[in-house]
PDB file of C-alpha atoms in Angstrom:
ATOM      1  CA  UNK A   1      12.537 -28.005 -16.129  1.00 53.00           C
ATOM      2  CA  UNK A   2      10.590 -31.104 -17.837  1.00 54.00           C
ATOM      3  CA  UNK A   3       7.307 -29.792 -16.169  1.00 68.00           C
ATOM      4  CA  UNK A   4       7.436 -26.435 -16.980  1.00 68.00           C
ATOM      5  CA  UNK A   5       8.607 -27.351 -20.629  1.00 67.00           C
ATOM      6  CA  UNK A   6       5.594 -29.691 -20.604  1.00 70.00           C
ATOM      7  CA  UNK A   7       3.420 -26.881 -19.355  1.00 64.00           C
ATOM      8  CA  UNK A   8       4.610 -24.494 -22.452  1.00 64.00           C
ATOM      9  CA  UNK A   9       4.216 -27.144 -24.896  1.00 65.00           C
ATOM     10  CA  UNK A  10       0.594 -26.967 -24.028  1.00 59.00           C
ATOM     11  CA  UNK A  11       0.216 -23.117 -24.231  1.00 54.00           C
ATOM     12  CA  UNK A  12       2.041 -22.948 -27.751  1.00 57.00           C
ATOM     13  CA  UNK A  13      -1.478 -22.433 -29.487  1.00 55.00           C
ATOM     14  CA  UNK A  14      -2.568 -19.482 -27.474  1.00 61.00           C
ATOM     15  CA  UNK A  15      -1.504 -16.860 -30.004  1.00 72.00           C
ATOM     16  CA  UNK A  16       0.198 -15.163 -27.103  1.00 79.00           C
ATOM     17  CA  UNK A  17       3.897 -13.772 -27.562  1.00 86.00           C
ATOM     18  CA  UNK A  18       5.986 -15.642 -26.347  1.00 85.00           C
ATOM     19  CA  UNK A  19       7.039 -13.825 -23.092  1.00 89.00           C
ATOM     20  CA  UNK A  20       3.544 -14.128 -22.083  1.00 88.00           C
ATOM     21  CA  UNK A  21       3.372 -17.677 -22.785  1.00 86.00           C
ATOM     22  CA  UNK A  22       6.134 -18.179 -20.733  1.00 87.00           C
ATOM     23  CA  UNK A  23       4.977 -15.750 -17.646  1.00 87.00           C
ATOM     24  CA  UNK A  24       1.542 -18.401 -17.700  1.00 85.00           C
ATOM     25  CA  UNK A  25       4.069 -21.507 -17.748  1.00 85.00           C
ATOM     26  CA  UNK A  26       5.781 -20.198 -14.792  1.00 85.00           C
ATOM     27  CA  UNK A  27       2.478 -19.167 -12.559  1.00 82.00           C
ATOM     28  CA  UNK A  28       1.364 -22.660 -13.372  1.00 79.00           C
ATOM     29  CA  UNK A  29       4.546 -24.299 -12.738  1.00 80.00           C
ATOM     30  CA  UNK A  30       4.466 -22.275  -9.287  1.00 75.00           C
ATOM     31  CA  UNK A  31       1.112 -23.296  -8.771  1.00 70.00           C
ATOM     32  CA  UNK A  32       1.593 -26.633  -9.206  1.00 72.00           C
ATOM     33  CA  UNK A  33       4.610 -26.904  -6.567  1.00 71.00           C
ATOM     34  CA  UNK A  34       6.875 -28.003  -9.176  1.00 76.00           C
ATOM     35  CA  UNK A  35       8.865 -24.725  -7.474  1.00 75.00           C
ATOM     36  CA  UNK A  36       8.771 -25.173  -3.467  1.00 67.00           C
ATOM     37  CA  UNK A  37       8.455 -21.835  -1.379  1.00 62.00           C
ATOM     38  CA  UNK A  38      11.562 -19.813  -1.173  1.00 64.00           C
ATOM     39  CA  UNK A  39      13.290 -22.403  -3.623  1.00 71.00           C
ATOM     40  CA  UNK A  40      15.255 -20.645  -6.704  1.00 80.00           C
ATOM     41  CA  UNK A  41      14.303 -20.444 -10.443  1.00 84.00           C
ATOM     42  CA  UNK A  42      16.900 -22.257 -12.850  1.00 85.00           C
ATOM     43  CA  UNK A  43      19.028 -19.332 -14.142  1.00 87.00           C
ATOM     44  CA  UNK A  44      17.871 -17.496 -17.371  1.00 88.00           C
ATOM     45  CA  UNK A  45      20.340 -18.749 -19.205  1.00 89.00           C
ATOM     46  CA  UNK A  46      19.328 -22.155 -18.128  1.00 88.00           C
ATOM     47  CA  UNK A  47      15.579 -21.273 -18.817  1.00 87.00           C
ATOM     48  CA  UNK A  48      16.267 -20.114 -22.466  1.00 87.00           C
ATOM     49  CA  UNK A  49      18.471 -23.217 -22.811  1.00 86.00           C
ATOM     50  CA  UNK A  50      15.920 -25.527 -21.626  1.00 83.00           C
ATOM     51  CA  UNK A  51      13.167 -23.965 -23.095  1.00 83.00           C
ATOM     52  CA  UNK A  52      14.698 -23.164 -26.752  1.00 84.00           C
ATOM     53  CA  UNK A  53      13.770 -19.189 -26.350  1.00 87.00           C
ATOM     54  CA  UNK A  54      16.257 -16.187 -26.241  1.00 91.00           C
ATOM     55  CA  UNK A  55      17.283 -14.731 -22.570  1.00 91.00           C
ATOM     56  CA  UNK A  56      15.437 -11.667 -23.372  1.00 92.00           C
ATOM     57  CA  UNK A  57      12.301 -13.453 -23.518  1.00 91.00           C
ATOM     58  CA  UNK A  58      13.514 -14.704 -20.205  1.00 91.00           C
ATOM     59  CA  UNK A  59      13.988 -11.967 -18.633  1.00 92.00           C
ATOM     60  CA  UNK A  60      10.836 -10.169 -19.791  1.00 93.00           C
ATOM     61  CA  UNK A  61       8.582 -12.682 -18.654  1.00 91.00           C
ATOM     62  CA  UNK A  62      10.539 -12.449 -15.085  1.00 91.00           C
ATOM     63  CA  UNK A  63      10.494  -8.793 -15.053  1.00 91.00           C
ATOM     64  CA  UNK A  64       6.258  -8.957 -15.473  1.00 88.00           C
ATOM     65  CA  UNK A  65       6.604 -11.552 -12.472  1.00 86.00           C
ATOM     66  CA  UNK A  66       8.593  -9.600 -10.036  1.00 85.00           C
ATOM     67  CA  UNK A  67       6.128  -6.872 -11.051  1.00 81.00           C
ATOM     68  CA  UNK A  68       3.323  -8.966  -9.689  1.00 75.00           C
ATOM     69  CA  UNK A  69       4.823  -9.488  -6.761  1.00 72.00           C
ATOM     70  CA  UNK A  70       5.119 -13.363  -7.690  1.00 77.00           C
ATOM     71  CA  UNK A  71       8.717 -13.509  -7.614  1.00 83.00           C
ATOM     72  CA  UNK A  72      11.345 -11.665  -5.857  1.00 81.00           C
ATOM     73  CA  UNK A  73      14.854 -10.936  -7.549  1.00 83.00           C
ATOM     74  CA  UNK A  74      17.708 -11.559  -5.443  1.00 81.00           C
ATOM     75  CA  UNK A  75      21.066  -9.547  -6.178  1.00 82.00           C
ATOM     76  CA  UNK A  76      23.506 -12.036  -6.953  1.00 81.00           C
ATOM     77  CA  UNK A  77      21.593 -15.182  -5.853  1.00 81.00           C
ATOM     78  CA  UNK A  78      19.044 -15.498  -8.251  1.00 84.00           C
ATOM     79  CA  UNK A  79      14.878 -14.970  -8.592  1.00 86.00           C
ATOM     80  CA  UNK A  80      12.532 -16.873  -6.158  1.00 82.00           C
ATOM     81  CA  UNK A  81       9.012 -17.792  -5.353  1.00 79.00           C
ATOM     82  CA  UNK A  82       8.028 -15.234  -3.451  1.00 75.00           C
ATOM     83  CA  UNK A  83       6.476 -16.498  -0.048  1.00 72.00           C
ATOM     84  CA  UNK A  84       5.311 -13.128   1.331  1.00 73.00           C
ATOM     85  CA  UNK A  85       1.486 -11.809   1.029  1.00 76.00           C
ATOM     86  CA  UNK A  86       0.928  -8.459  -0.037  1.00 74.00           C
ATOM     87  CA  UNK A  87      -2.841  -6.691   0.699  1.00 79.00           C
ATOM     88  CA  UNK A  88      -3.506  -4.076  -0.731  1.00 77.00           C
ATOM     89  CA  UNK A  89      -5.717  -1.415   1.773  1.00 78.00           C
ATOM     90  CA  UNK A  90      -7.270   0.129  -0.569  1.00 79.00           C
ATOM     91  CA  UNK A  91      -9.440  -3.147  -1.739  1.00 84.00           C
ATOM     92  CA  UNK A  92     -11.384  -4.899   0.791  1.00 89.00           C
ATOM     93  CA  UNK A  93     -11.179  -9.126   0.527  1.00 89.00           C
ATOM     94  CA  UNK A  94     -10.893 -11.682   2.166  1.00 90.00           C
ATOM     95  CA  UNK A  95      -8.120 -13.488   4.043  1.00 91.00           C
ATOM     96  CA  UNK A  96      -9.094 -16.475   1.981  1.00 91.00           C
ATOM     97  CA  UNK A  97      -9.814 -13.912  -1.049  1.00 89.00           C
ATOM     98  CA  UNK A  98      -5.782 -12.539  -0.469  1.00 86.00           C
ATOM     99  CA  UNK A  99      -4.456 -16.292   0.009  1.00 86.00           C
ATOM    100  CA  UNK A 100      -5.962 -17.912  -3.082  1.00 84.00           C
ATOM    101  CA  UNK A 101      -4.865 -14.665  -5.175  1.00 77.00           C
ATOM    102  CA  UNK A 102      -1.711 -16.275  -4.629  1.00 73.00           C
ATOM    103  CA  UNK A 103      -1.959 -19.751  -5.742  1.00 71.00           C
ATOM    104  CA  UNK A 104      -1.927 -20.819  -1.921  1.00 79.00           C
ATOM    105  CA  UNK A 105      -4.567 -22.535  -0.047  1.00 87.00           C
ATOM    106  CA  UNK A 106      -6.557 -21.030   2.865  1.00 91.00           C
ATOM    107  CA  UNK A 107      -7.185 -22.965   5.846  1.00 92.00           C
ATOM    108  CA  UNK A 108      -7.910 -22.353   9.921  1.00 94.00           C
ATOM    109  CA  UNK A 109      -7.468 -23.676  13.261  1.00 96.00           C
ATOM    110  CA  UNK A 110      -9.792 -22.388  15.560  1.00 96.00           C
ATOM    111  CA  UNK A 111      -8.862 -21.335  19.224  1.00 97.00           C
ATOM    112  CA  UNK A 112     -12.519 -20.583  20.052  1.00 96.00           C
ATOM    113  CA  UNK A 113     -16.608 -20.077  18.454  1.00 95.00           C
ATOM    114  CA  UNK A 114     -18.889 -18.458  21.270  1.00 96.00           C
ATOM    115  CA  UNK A 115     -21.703 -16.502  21.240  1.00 96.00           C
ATOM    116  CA  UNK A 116     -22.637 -13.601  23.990  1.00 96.00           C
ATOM    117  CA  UNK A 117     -22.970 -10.064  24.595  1.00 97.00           C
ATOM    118  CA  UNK A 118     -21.162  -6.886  23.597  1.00 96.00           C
ATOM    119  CA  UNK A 119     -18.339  -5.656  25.944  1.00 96.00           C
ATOM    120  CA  UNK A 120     -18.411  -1.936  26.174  1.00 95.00           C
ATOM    121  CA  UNK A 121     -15.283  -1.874  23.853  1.00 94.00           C
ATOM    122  CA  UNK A 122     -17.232  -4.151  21.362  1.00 95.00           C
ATOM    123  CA  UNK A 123     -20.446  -2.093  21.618  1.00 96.00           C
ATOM    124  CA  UNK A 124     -18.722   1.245  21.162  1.00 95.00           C
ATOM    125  CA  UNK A 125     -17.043   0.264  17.976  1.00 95.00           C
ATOM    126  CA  UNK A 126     -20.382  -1.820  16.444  1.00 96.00           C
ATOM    127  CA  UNK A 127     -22.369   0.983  17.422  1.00 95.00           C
ATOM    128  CA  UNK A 128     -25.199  -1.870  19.524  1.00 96.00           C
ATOM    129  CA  UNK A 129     -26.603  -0.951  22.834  1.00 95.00           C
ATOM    130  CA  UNK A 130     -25.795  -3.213  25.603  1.00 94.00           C
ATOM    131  CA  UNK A 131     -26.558  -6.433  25.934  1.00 95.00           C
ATOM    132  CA  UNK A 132     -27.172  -7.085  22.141  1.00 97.00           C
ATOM    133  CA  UNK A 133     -25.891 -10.625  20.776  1.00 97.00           C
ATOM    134  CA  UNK A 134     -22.789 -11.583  18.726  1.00 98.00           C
ATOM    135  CA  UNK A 135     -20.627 -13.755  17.772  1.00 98.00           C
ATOM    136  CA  UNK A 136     -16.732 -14.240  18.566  1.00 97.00           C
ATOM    137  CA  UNK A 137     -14.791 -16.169  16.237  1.00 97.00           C
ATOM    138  CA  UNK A 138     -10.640 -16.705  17.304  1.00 97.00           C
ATOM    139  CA  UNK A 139      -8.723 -18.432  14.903  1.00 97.00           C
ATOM    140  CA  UNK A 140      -5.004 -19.037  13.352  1.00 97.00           C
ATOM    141  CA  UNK A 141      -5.255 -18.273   9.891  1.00 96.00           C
ATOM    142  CA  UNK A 142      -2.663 -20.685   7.749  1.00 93.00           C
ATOM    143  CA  UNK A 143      -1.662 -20.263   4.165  1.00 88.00           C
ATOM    144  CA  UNK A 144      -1.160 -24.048   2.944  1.00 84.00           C
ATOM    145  CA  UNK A 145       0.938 -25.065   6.215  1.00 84.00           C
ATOM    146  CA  UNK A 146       2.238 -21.648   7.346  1.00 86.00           C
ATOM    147  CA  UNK A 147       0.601 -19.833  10.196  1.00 93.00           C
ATOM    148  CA  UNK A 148       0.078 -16.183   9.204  1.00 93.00           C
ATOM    149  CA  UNK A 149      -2.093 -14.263  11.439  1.00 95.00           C
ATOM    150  CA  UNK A 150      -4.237 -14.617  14.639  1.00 97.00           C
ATOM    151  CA  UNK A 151      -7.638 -13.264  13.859  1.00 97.00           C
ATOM    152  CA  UNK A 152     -10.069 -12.115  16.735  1.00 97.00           C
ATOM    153  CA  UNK A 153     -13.624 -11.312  14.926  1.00 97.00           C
ATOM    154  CA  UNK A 154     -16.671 -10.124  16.387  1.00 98.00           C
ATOM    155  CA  UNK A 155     -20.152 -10.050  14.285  1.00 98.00           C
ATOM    156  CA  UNK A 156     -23.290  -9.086  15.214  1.00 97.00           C
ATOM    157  CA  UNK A 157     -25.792 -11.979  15.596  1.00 96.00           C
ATOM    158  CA  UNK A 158     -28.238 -10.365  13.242  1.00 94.00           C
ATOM    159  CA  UNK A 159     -25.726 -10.726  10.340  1.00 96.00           C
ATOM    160  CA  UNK A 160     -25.598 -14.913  10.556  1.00 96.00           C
ATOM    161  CA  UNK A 161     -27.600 -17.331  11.390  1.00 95.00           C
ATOM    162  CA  UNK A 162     -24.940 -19.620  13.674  1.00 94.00           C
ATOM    163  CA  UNK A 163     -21.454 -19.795  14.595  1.00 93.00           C
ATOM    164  CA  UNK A 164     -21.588 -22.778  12.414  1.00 92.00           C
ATOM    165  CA  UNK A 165     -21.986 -21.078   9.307  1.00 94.00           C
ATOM    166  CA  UNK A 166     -18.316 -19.716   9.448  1.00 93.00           C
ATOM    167  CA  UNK A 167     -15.718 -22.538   7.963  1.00 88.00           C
ATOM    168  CA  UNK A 168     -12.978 -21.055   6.246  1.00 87.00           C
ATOM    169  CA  UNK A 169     -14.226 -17.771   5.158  1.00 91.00           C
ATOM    170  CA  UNK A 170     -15.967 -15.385   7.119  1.00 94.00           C
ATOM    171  CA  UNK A 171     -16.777 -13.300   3.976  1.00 95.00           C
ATOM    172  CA  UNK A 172     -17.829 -15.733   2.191  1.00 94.00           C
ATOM    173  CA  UNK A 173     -20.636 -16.617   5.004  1.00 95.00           C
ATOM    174  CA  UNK A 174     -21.585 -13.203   5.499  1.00 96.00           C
ATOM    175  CA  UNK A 175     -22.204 -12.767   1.446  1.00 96.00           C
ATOM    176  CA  UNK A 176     -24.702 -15.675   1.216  1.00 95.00           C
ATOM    177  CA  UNK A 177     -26.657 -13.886   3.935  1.00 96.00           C
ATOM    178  CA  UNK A 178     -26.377 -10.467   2.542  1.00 96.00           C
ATOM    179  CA  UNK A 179     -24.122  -8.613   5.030  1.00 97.00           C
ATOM    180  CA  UNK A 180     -20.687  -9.108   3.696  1.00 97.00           C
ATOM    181  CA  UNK A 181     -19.492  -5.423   4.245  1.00 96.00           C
ATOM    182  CA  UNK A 182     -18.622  -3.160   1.588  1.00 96.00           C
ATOM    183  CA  UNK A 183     -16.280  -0.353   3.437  1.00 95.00           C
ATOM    184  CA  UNK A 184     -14.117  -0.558   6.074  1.00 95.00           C
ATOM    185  CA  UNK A 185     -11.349   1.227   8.568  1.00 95.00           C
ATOM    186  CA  UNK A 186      -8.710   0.084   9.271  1.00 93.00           C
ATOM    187  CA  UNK A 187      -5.764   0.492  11.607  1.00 93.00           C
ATOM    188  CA  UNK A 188      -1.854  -1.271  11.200  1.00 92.00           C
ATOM    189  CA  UNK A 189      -0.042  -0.564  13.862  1.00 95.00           C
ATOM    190  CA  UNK A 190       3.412  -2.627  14.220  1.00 94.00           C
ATOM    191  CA  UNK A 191       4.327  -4.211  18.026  1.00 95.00           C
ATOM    192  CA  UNK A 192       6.887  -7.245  19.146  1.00 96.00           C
ATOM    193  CA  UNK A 193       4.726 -10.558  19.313  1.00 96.00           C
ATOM    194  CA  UNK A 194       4.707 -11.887  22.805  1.00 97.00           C
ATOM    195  CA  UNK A 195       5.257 -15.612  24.052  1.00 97.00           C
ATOM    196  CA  UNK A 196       1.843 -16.890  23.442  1.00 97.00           C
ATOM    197  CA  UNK A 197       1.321 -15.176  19.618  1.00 97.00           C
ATOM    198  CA  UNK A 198       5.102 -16.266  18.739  1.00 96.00           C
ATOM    199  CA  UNK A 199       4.069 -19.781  19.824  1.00 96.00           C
ATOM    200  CA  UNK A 200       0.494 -19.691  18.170  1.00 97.00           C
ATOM    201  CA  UNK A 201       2.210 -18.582  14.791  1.00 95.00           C
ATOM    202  CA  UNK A 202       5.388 -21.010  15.191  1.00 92.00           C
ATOM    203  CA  UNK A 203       7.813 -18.107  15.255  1.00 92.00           C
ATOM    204  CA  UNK A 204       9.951 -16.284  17.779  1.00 92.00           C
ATOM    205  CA  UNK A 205       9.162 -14.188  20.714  1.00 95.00           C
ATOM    206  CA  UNK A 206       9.625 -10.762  20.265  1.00 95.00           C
ATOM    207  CA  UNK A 207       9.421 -11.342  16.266  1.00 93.00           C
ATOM    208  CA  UNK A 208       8.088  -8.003  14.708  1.00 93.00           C
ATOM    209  CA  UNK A 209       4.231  -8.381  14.087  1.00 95.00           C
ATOM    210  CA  UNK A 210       1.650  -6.085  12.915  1.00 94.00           C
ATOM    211  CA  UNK A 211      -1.831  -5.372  14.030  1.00 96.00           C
ATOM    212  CA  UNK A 212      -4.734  -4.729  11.867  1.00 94.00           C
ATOM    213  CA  UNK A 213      -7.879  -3.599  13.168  1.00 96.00           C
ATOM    214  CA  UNK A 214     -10.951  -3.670  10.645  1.00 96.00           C
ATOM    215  CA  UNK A 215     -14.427  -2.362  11.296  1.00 97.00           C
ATOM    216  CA  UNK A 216     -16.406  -3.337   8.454  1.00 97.00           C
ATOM    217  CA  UNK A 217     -20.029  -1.638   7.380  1.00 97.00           C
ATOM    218  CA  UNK A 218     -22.684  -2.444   5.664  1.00 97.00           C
ATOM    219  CA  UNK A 219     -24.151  -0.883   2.525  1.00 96.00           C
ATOM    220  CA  UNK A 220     -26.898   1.194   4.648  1.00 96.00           C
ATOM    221  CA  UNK A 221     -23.868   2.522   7.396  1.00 96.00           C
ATOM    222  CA  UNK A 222     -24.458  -0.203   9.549  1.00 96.00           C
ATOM    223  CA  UNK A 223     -21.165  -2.045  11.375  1.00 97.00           C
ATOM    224  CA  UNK A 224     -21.336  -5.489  11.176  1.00 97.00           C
ATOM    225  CA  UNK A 225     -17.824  -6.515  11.943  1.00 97.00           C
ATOM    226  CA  UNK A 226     -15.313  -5.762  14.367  1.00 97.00           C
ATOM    227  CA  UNK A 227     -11.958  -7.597  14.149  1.00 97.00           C
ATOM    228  CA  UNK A 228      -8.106  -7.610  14.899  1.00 97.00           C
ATOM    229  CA  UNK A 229      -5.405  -9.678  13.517  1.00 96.00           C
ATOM    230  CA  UNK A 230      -2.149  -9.475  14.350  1.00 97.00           C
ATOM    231  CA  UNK A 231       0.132 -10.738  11.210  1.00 95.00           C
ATOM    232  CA  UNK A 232       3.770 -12.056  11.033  1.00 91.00           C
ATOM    233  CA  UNK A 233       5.476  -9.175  10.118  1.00 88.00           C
ATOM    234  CA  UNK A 234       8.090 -11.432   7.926  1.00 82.00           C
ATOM    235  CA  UNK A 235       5.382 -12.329   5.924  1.00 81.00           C
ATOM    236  CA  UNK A 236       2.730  -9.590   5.513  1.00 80.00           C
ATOM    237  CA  UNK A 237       3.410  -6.860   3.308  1.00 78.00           C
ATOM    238  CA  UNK A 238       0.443  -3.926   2.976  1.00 79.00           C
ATOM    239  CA  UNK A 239       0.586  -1.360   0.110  1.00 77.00           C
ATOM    240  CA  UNK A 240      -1.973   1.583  -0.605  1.00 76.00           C
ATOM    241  CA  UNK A 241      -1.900   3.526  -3.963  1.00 74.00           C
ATOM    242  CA  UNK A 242      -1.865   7.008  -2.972  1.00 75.00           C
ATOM    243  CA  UNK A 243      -2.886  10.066  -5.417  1.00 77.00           C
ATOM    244  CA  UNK A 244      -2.064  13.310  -4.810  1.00 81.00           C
ATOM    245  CA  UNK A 245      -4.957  15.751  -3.667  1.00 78.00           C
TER     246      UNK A 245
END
């Protein structure tokens, strides 16, 4: 409670109201750890208490949290950090992108870099004749110290100069050279992770997962990236905003 009333003090000359103030105290507070994961907010009563503000205010600047997807409400135990990811399909970022939306830090651990050729699978979906280069990148994607996905990229060659050029995010690599792609499909499709994924992403076998496959184009129709992940399925949520036709 001293940190996040510390953290207020110093936004009391935004002009903001005061439910806003208090909704940029709390993200900062959150992003500063001084709330673990999955640990509980001090009540709202305790909040207005501490803070010298009414329970409304409170309970409006939660409500624009839970809203975000920041927090999660809890019937009859309280609100929490909220430790799940949601990606949205309809934009297309980053794992990194998604991560660091959320105040957590991206990192890797790679199972393998090579380069070769297309497989018939690979050259089918990329659209490249045989024989034509790429590169494979394998990897467990963590956010700060929790394993989320195993990702399981090809590239074509063309689009980088080395494997080397890939450190935390792919994206990011394929940008500076121009072919970061700017559509993609994509395919979720939910299956029971098997000994060596459960063990990979430090959770059960048999754990409910869900498999993403992205092929990624570039502006002139061109694919440029074929990959598959397969998430945690307690920690993945993905929404799409539909419209009606």
């Amino acid at each position: 409670m001293t940190s996040l009333a510390e953290i207020m003090r110093g936004m009391g000359q935004t002009g903001l109201p005061l439910y806003q103030q208090l909704q940029r105290a709390l993200r900062e507070a959150i992003d500063r750890r001084v709330f673990g994961p999955e640990e509980a907010l001090p009540a709202e009563r305790q909040l207005a208490a501490g803070l010298c503000v009414s329970r409304i205010t409170v309970r409006k600047a939660i409500d624009g949290l839970v809203d975000e997807g920041l927090l999660v409400r809890r019937p009859g135990s309280g609100n929490f950090i909220n430790t799940r990811i949601e990606k949205n399909f309809a934009k297309l970022t980053s794992f990194s992108e998604d991560i660091r939306a959320r105040g957590r830090v991206p990192r890797s651990v790679w199972l393998k870099r090579s380069e070769g050729t297309v497989t018939p699978e690979e050259a089918l979906r990329l659209r490249l004749s045989p024989g034509a280069p790429v590169y494979r990148f394998n990897r467990i994607r963590f956010a700060d110290d929790m394993p989320m996905c195993l990702e399981y990229a090809t590239i074509a060659a063309g689009a980088l100069p080395s494997l080397d050029v890939v450190d935390v995010s792919m994206y990011e690599a394929l940008e500076k050279t121009g072919h970061r792609p700017v559509r993609a499909l994509q395919r979720l499709s939910a299956l029971l992770l098997n000994a060596e994924q459960a063990q990979l992403l430090q959770t059960r076998e048999g754990d409910a997962g869900l498999a993403v496959e992205r092929l990624g184009f570039l502006r002139d129709g061109r694919a440029v990236e074929f990959c598959r992940s397969i998430f945690r399925g307690d920690m993945y949520d993905f929404v799409a905003e539909l419209n009606a036709p």
